XYZ file of C-alpha atoms in Angstrom:
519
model
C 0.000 0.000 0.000
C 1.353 3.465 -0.615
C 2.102 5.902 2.383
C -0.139 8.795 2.884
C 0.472 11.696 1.344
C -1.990 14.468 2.457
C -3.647 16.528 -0.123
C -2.052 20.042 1.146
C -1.667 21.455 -2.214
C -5.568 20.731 -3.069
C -6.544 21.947 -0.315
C -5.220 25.146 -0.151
C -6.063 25.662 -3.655
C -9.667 25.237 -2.995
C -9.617 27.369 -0.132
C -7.864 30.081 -2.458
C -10.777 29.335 -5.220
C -13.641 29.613 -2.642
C -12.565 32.642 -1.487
C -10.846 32.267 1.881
C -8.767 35.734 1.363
C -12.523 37.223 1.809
C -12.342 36.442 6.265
C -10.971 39.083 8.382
C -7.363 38.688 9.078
C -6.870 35.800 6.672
C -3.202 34.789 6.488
C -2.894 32.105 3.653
C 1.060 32.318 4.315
C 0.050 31.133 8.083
C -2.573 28.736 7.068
C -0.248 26.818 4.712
C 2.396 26.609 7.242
C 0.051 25.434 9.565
C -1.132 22.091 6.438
C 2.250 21.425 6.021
C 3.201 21.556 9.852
C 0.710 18.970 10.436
C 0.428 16.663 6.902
C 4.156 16.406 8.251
C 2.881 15.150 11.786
C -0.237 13.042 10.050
C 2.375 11.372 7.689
C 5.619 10.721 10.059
C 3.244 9.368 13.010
C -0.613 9.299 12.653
C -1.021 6.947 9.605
C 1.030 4.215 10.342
C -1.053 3.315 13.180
C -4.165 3.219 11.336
C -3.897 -0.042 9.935
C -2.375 -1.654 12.963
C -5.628 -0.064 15.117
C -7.772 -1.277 12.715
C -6.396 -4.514 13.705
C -6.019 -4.851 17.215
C -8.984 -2.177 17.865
C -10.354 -0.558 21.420
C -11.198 -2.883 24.254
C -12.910 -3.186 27.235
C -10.901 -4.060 30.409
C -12.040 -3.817 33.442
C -14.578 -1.740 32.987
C -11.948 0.812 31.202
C -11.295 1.411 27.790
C -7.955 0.984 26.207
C -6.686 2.427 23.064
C -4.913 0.227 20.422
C -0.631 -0.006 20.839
C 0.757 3.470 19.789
C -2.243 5.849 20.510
C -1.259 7.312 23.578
C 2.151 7.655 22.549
C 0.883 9.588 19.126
C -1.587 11.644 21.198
C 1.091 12.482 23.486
C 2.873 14.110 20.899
C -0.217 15.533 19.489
C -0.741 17.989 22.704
C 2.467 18.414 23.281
C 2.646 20.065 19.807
C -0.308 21.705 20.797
C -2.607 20.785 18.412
C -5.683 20.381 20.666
C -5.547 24.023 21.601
C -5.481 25.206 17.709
C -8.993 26.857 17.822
C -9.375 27.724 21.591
C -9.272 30.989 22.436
C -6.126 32.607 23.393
C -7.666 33.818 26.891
C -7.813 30.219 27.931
C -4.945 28.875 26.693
C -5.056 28.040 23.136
C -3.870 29.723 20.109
C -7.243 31.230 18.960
C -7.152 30.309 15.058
C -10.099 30.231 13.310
C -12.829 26.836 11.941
C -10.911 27.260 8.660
C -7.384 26.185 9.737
C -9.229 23.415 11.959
C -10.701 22.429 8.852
C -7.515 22.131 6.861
C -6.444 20.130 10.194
C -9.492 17.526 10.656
C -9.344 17.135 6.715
C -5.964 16.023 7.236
C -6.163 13.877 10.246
C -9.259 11.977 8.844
C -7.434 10.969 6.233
C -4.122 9.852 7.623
C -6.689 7.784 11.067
C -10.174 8.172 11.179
C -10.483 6.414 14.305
C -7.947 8.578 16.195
C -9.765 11.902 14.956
C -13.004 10.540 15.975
C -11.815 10.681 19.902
C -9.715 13.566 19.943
C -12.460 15.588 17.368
C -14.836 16.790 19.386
C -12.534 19.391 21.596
C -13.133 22.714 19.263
C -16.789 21.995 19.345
C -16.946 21.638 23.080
C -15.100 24.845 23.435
C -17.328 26.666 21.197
C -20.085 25.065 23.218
C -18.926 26.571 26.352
C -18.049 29.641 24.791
C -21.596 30.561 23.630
C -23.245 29.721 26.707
C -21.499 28.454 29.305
C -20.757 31.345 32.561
C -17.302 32.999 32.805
C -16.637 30.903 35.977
C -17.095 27.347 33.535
C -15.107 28.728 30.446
C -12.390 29.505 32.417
C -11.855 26.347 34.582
C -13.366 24.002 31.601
C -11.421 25.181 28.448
C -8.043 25.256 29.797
C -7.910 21.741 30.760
C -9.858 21.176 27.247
C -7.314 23.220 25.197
C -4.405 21.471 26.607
C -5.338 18.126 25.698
C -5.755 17.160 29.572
C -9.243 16.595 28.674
C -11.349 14.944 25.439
C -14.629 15.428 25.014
C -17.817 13.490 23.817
C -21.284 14.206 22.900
C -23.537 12.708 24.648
C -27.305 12.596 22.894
C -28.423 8.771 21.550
C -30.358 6.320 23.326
C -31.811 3.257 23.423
C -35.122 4.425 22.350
C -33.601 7.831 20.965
C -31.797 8.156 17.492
C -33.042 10.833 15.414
C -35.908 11.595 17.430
C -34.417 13.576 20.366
C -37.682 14.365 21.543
C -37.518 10.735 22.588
C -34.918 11.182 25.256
C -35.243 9.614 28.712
C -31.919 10.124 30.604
C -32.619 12.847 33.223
C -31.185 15.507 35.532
C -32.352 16.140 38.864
C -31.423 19.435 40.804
C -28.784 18.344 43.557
C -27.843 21.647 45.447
C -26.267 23.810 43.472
C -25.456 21.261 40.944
C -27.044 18.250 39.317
C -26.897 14.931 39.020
C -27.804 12.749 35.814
C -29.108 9.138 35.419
C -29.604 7.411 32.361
C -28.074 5.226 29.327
C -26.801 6.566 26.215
C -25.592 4.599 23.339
C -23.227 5.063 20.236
C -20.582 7.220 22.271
C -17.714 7.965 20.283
C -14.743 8.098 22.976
C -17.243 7.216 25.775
C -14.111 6.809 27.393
C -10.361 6.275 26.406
C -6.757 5.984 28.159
C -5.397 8.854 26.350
C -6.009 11.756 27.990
C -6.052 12.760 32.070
C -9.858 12.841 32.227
C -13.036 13.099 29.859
C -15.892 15.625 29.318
C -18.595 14.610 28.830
C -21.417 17.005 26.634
C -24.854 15.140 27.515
C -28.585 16.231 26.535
C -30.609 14.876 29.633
C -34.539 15.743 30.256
C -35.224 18.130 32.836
C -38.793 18.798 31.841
C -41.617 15.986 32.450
C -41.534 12.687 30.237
C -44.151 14.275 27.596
C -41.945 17.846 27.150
C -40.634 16.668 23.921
C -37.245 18.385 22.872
C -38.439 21.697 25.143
C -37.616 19.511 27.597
C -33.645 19.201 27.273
C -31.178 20.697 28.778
C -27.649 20.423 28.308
C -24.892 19.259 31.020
C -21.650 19.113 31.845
C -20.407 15.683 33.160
C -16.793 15.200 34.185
C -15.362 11.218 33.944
C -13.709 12.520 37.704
C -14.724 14.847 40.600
C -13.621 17.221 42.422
C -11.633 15.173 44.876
C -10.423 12.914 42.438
C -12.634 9.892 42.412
C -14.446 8.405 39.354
C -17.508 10.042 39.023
C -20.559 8.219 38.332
C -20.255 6.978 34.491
C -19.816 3.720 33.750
C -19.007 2.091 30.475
C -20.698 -1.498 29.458
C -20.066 -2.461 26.617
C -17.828 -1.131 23.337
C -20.101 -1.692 19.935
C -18.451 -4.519 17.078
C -18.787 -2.412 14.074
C -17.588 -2.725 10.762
C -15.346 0.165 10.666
C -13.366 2.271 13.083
C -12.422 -0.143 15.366
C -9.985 1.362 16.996
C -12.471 4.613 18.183
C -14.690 3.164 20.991
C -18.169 3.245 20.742
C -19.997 2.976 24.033
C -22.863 2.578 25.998
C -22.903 4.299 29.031
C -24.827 4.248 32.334
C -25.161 7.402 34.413
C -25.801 6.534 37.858
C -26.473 9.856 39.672
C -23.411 11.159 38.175
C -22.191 14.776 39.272
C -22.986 17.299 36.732
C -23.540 21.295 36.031
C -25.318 22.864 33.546
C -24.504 24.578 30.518
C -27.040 27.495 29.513
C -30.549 27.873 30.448
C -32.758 24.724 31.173
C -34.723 23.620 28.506
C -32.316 25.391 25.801
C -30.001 21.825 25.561
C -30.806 21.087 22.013
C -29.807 24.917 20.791
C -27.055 24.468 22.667
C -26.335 21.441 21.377
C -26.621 22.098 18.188
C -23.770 24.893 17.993
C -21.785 21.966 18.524
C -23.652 19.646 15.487
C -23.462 22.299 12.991
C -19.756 22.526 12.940
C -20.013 18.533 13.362
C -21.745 18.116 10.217
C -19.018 19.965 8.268
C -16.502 18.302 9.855
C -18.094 14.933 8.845
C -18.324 16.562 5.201
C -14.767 16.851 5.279
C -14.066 13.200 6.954
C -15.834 11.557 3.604
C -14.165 14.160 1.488
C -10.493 12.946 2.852
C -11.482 9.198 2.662
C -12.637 9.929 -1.177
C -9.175 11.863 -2.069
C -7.112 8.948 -0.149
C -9.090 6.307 -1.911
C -8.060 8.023 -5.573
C -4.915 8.948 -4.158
C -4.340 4.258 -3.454
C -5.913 3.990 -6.698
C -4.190 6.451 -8.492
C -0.921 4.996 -7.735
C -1.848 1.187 -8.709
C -3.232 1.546 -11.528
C -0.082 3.852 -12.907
C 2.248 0.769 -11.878
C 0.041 -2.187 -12.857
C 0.738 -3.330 -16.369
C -2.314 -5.260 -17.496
C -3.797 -5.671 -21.454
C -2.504 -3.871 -24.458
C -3.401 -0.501 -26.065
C -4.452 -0.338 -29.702
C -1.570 -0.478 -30.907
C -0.889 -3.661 -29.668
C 1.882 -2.391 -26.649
C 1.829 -3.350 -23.020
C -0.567 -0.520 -20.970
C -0.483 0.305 -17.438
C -4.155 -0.430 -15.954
C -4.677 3.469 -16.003
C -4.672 3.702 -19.612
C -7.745 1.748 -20.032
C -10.879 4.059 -20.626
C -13.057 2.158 -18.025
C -10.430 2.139 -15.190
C -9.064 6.108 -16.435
C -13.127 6.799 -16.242
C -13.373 5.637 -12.430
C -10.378 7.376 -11.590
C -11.478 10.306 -12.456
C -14.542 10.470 -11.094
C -13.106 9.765 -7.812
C -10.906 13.285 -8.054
C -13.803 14.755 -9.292
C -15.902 13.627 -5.963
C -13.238 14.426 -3.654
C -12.687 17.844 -5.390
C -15.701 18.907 -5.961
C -16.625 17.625 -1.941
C -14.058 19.508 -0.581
C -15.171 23.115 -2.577
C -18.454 22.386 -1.169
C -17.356 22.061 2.560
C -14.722 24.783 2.372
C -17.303 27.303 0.751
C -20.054 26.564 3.973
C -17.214 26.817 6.180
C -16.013 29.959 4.327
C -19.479 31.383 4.861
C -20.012 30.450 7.886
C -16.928 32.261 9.361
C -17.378 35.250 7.691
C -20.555 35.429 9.562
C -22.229 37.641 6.632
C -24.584 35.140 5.499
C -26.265 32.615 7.992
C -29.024 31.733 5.920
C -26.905 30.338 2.953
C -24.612 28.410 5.811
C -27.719 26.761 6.586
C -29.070 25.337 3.324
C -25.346 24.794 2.192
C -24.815 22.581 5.517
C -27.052 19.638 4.537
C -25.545 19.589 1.050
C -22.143 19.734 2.366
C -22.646 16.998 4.669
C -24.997 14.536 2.757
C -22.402 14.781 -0.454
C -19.433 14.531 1.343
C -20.519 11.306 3.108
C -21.544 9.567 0.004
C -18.580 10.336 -2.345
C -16.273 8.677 0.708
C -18.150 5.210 0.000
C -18.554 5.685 -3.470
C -14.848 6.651 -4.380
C -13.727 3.818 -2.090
C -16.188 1.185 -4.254
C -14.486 2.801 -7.369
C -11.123 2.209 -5.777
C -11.748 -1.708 -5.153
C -13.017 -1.866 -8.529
C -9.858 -0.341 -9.813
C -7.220 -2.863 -7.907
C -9.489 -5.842 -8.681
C -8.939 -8.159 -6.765
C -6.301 -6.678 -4.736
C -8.676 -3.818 -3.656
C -10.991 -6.431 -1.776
C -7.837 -7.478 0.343
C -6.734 -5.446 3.466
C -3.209 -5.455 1.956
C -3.919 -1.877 -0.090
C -5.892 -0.207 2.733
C -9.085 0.241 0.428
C -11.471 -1.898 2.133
C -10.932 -0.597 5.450
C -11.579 3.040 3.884
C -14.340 1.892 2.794
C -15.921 0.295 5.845
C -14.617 3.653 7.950
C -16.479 6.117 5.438
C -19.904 4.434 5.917
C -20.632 5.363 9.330
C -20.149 9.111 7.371
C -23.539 8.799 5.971
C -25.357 7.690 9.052
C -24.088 9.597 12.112
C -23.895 13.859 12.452
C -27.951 13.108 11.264
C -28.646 10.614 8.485
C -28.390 11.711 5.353
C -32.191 11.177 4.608
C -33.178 13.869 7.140
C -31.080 16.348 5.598
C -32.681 15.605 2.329
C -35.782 16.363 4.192
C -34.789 19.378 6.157
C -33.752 20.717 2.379
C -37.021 20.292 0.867
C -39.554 21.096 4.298
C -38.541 23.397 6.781
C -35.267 25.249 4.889
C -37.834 25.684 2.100
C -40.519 27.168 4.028
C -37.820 30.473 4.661
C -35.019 32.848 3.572
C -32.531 29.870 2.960
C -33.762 28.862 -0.527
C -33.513 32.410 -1.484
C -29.904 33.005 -0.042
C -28.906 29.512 -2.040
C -31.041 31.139 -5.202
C -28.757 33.953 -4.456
C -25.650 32.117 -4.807
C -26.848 30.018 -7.979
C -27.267 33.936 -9.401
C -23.638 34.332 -8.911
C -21.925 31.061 -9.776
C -24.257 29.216 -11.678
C -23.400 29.555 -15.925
C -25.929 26.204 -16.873
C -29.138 27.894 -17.510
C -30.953 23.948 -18.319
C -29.262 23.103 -14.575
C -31.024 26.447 -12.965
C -34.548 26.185 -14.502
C -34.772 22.525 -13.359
C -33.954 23.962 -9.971
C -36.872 26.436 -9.962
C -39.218 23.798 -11.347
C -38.137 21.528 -8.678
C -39.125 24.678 -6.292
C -41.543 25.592 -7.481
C -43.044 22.145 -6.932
C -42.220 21.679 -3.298
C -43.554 25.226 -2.997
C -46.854 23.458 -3.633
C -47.095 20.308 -2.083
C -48.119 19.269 1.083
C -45.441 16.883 1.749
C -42.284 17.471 0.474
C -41.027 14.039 2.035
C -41.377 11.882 -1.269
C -39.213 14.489 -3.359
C -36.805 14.956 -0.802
C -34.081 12.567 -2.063
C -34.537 14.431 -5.915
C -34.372 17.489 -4.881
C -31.380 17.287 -2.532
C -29.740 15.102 -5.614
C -30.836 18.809 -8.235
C -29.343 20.760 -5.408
C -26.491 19.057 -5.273
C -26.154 18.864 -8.563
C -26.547 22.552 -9.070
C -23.729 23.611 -6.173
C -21.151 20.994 -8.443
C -21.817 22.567 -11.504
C -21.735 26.761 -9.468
C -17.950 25.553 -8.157
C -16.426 23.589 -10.986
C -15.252 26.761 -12.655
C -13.177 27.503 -9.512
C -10.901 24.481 -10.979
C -9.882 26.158 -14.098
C -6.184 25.378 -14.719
C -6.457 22.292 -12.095
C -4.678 19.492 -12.981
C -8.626 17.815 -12.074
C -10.397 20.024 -14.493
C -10.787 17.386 -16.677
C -11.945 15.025 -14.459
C -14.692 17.427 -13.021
C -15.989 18.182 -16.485
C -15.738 14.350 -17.063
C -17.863 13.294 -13.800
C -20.067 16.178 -15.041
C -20.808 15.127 -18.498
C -21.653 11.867 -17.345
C -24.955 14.016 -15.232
C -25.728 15.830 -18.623
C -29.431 16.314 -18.331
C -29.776 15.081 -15.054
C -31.658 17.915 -13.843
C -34.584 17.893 -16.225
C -34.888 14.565 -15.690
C -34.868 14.776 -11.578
C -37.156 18.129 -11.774
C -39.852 16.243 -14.191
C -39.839 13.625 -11.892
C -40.176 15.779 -8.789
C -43.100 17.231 -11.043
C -45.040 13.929 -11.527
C -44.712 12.661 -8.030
C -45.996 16.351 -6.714
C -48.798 15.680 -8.199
């Protein structure tokens, strides 16, 4: 298997070509310093523990989780560097950069160990959380500790009975004092605990109104793995999930027994809260499918230039590369990974420059639900290219692969961002901030009027849940086509007017559709 090689120089060309130089105090000399800095780090010690995780995985040990051979010693050097402090702000301890370097960061580290960033990932998100509404008194003893990599945090939200459907939540907090004290299970914890760091914070959504409050009824907590006086608090791992992919991030259930907690923001504001946290999240996970699709290409890439197989037409030995079927799959795995990536950077982009919330939000689900298919799909087209070899653990495809899935399912399924798009982001000023954009960027004028039809249509039906795959498929279709000029002079250029030739129209086709099913 070839070595990782992070994507740096993509990556800061998309930034460049989505317009990062428009955010205050935006230092691309910095930023690129920063991707090299740390594709150095991802390459030299964070990759070549991802296969061997992937083997030997998390476990359950008395009660306590440990980490695969290697983590701690990699994570070690990961604060020490002070990477877990990149975003925080400099008043408590970090170095106060902004979600765009993280993003060039996460990219990165998802890439070189999914598993690994899926612990240590939730940290800037925490922060923020605490930022926005925890009191002076919490940010300043709960960052620090946070920003220095003495702590990890979790998020805290599924149960049992409780996927999607937060309203659904049973784990409660009583009133203890002055504090609180939470008891309850919660399932599918990524990190739920972990022998890396000193201690864990936990993030958990816990009812503090009656049974039948619904999601009014949640408020938001902080639960520390320790207390004050250094004993265990009250938290109690059971059992780490068997999954198919990232097996060397825990997934837990967890019991809180009356564990010590305090709370973050107002009661019954835990899912606003929360959600400060999930918005980031689901960009984050945009970019985790993004760096598994550019990693897959990147395996592929490199086999098939290598691999003689067959003969051209004129008779002479080719490499596997020169054949039109495999040079087709290739390139529509650049194409996904690029064109992924320009979608993620631009919400990102957006949503730091703080001038346009409305577009963040309809570009969010789009960013996310695109991002997390093209990491399965350009893995599939990877395996296809190697053959036989790609369905072996030997080239690292397969486990790609089974680590991207979980991209489509967690940070929201993908089918209730389809629906948010078409229902509620329809029903206000989103649509018209994305119509907006298409104004701008958009050059396909068959592309846009499928996109009003498909609108317009939604505009008058009373349930937009049957057309909510199509339309999310026309919208996505419609942001590809608005960013592919960006790649002019791109040595993928080709390959993104390739992967868009082969959706030539698409659009009229999805929108008369969406038409006879509105009916």
């Amino acid at each position: 298997m070839s070595g990782f090689r992070a994507p740096v120089g993509d990556i800061l060309y998309t930034l460049d070509a989505c317009g990062a130089d428009t955010l205050p105090d935006w230092d691309a000399e910095l930023v690129a310093q920063i991707a090299e800095s740390f594709a150095a780090f991802a390459e030299a010690e964070i990759a070549p523990i991802n296969a061997s995780g992937d083997t030997q995985g998390a476990r359950l040990e008395n009660g306590r989780v440990r980490m695969p051979d290697g983590f701690r010693a990699v994570f070690d050097r990961y604060r020490a560097d002070g990477w877990t402090g990149l975003t925080a702000p400099e008043t408590h301890g970090g170095q106060g950069l902004g979600a765009v370097a993280l993003a060039v960061t996460s990219e990165i580290f998802s890439g070189a160990n999914h598993s690994l960033q899926m612990v240590t990932g939730l940290v800037p998100g925490a922060i923020r959380v605490l930022m926005e509404f925890g009191t002076e008194a919490q940010c300043a003893a709960l960052i620090p500790p946070l920003a220095e990599g003495r702590w990890i945090s979790t998020m805290c939200l599924t149960e049992p009975g409780a996927g999607s459907d937060l309203a659904r939540i049973r784990c409660r907090a009583e009133r203890d004092g002055d504090g609180w004290r939470i008891s309850g299970e919660k399932i599918f914890i990524s990190g739920g605990d972990q022998d890396l760091s000193e201690g864990i914070f936990h993030l958990v959504l816990a009812r503090t109104g009656d049974a039948d409050s619904g999601v009014k009824g949640l408020s938001l907590f902080a639960c520390l793995s320790d207390r004050a006086d250094g004993t265990r608090n009250s938290v109690t791992v059971t059992r780490i999930e068997e999954k198919m992919g990232l097996h060397a991030a825990p997934t837990c259930q967890m019991v809180f027994d009356g564990a010590e907690a305090q709370l973050i923001g107002a009661e019954g504001q835990g899912l606003r809260a929360m959600f400060t946290m999930m918005n980031h999240a689901r960009i984050d996970v945009a970019l985790q499918g993004v760096a598994h699709a550019a990693r897959a290409h990147a395996i592929a890439a490199s086999y098939c230039a290598e691999r003689v197989q067959g003969r051209g037409a004129d008779g002479a030995p080719v490499t596997l590369d020169q054949h039109s079927d495999v040079r087709h799959m290739l390139d529509g795995m650049q194409a996904r990974a690029l064109l992924g990536r320009a979608i993620a950077h631009t919400a990102i982009i957006t949503l730091e420059r703080g001038d346009d919330p409305d577009l963040v939000e309809f570009l969010t689900p789009i960013a996310k639900h695109f991002g997390s298919e093209i990491g399965t799909e350009a893995a599939d087209l990877g395996i296809q290219c190697l053959g036989g070899y790609g369905y072996l653990s030997e080239y690292g495809i397969e486990q790609i692969w089974r680590d991207a899935r979980i991209c489509r399912i967690y940070e929201g399924a993908n089918g209730i961002h389809a629906l948010t798009l078409a229902g509620r982001l329809m029903r206000g000023p989103a649509v018209d901030r994305f119509a907006a954009f298409l104004d701008r960027n958009l050059t396909c004028s068959g592309t846009r009027a499928a996109w009003d039809a498909a609108c317009a249509v939604l505009r008058n039906t009373a349930d937009p849940a049957p057309l909510a795959r199509d339309f999310m498929e026309l919208s996505t279709l419609a942001l590809c086509r608005s960013l592919a000029s960006r790649f002019e002079g791109h040595e993928g250029q080709a390959a993104i007017a390739s992967y868009l030739e082969d959706r030539a129209g698409m659009a009229g086709l999805i929108a008369a559709r969406m038409a006879r099913r509105g009916q």
